[in-house]
Coordinates of C-alpha atoms in Angstrom, one line a residue:
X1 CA 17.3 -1.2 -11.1
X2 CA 15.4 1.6 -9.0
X3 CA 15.5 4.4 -11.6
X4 CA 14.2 1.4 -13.9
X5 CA 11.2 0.6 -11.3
X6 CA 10.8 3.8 -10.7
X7 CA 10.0 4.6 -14.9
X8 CA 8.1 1.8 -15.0
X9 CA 5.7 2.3 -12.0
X10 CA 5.4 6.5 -13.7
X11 CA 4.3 5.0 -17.1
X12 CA 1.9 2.4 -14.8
X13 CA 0.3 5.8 -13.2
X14 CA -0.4 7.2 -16.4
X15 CA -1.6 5.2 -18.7
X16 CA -5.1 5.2 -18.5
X17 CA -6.2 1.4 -18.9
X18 CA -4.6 1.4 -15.6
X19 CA -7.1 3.7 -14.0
X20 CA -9.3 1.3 -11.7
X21 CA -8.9 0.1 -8.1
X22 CA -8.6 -3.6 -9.3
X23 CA -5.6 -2.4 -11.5
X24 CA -3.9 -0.5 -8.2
X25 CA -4.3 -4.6 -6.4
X26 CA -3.5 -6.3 -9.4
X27 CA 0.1 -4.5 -9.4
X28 CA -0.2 -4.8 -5.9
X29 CA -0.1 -8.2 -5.8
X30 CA 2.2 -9.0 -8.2
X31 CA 5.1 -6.8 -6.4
X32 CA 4.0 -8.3 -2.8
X33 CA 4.4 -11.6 -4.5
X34 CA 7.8 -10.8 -6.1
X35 CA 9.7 -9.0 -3.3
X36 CA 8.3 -11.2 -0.3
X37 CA 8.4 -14.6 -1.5
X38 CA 11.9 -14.0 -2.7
X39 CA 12.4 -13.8 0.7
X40 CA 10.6 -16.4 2.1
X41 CA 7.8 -14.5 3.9
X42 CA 4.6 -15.6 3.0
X43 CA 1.8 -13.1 2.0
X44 CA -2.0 -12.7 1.8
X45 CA -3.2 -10.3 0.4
X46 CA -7.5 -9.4 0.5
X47 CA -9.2 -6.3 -1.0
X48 CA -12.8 -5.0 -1.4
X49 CA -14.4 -6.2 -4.5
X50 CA -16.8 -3.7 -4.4
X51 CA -13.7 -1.1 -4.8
X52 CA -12.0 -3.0 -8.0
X53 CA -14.0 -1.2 -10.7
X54 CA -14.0 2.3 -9.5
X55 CA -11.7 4.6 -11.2
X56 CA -8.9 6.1 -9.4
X57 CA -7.1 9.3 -10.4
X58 CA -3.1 9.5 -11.1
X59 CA -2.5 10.9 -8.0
X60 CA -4.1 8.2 -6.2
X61 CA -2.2 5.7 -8.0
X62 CA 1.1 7.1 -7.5
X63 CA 0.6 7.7 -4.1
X64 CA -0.9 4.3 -2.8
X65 CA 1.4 2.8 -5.1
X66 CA 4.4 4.4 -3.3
X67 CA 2.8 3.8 0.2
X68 CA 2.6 -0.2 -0.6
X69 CA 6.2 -0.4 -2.1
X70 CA 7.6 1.2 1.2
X71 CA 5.7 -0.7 3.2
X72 CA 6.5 -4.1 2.0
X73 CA 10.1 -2.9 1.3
X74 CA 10.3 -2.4 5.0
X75 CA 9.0 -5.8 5.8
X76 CA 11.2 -7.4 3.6
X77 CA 14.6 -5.2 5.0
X78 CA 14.2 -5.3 8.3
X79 CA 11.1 -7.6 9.7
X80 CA 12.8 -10.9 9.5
X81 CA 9.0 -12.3 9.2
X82 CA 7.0 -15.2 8.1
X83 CA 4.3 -14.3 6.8
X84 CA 2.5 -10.5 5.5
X85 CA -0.7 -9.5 5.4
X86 CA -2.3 -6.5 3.2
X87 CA -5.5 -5.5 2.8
X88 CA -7.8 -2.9 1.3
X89 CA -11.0 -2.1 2.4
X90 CA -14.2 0.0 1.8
X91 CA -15.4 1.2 5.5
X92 CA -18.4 3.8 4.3
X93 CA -16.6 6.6 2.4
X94 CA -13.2 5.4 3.8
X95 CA -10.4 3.3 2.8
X96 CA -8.3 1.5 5.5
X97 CA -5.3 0.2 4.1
X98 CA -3.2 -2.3 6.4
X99 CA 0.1 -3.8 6.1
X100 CA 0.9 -6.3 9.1
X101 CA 4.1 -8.4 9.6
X102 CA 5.0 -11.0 12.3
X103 CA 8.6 -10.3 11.9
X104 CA 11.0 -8.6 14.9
X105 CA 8.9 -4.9 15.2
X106 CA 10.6 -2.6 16.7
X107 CA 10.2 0.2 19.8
X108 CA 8.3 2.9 17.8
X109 CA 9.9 5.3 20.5
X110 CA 13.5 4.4 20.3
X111 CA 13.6 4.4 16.4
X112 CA 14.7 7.3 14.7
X113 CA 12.0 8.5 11.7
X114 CA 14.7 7.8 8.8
X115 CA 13.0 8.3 5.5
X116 CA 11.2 5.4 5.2
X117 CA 8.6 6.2 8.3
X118 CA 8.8 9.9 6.5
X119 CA 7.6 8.8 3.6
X120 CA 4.5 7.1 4.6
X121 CA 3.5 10.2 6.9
X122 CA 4.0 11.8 3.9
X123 CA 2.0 9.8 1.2
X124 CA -0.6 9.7 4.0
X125 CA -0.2 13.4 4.1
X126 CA -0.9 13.7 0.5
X127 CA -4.4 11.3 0.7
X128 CA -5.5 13.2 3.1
X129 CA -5.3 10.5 5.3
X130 CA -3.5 9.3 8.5
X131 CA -1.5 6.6 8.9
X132 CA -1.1 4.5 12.5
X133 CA 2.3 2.9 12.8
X134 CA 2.1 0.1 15.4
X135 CA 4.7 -2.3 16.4
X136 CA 5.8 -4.9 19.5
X137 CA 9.1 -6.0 19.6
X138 CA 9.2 -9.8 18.9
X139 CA 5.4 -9.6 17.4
X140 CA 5.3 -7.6 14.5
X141 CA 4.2 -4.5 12.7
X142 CA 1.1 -3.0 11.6
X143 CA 0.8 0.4 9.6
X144 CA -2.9 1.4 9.1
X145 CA -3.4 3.9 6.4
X146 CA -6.7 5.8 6.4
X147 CA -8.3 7.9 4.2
X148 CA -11.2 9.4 2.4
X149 CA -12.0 8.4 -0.8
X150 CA -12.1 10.3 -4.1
X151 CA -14.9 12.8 -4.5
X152 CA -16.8 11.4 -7.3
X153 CA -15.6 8.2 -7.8
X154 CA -16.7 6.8 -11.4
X155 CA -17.6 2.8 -12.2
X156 CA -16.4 1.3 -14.8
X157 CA -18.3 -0.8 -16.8

C-alpha cells in the first residue's frame, strides 16, 4: 500500500494540471480527511486563498507534499488526539505552514530524532525553510514550517 501511495503521489507531482497551490490543499485535504477521521481525530484545515492559483513547481509539490503526509502520519501514530489543525498561509513573501495536535506531545528533549523528525528537517531543508517543532506533554504538538516562496511565482488564470 505505500509503494502504491508512493506512485500515486509521483504521478500527482508531475502531471501538470496539478501545478497550482489550490491543487497542493485540495490533495491536502482529502488525505488529512482520510487518515485522521479514520481515526477519530477531527481536523480543520484553513489556507490562503490568495495562494490557490499560483503555480507551484514539482519540487515544491513533492516536497510539501511529503512534509504534510509525515506530519499528519505522526498525529495519527502517536498523538492519541482529538482534533488537528493545518494551515497554510501567505505572511509577505513567506509561507508558514502549521500542523497542531491536542494529542499526548511528547518531551522534544528526551525523544530520539527517529526518521520521522529527520524527515521534516529535511523537507524543510530542501524549501529553504526551517521548521519549529513544539510540543507539551499532555497538550499537544505544533510543527511550524517556514519558508520563502518561489522566485517568480506565476497566476493562473
Amino acid at each position: 500500500q505505500e509503494i502504491s501511495e508512493t506512485i500515486s503521489d509521483l504521478i500527482w507531482a508531475i502531471y501538470s494540471r496539478n501545478d497550482s497551490w489550490g491543487s497542493l490543499i485540495d490533495r491536502t485535504k482529502n488525505f488529512c480527511f482520510e487518515i485522521l477521521t479514520s481515526k477519530g481525530i477531527q481536523v480543520e484545515i484553513s489556507d490562503d486563498y490568495r495562494m490557490r492559483d499560483q503555480q507551484l513547481s514539482i519540487h515544491y509539490k513533492k516536497n510539501l507534499m511529503m512534509f504534510l503526509k509525515e506530519a499528519v502520519n505522526n498525529i495519527a501514530k502517536y498523538s492519541n488526539a482529538s482534533k488537528a489543525e493545518i494551515q497554510i498561509e501567505l505572511i509577505a513573501d513567506k509561507i508558514q505552514l502549521i500542523v497542531k495536535d491536542n494529542g499526548i506531545g511528547f518531551d522534544p528533549k528526551s525523544v530520539t530524532r527517529g526518521n520521522g523528525l529527520s524527515s521534516l528537517h529535511a523537507r524543510a531543508n530542501s524549501l529553504g525553510g526551517h521548521v519549529d517543532i513544539e510540543s507539551i506533554v499532555g497538550i499537544g504538538t505544533t510543527i511550524k514550517l517556514n519558508f520563502s516562496r518561489e522566485e517568480n511565482p506565476i497566476i493562473l488564470n
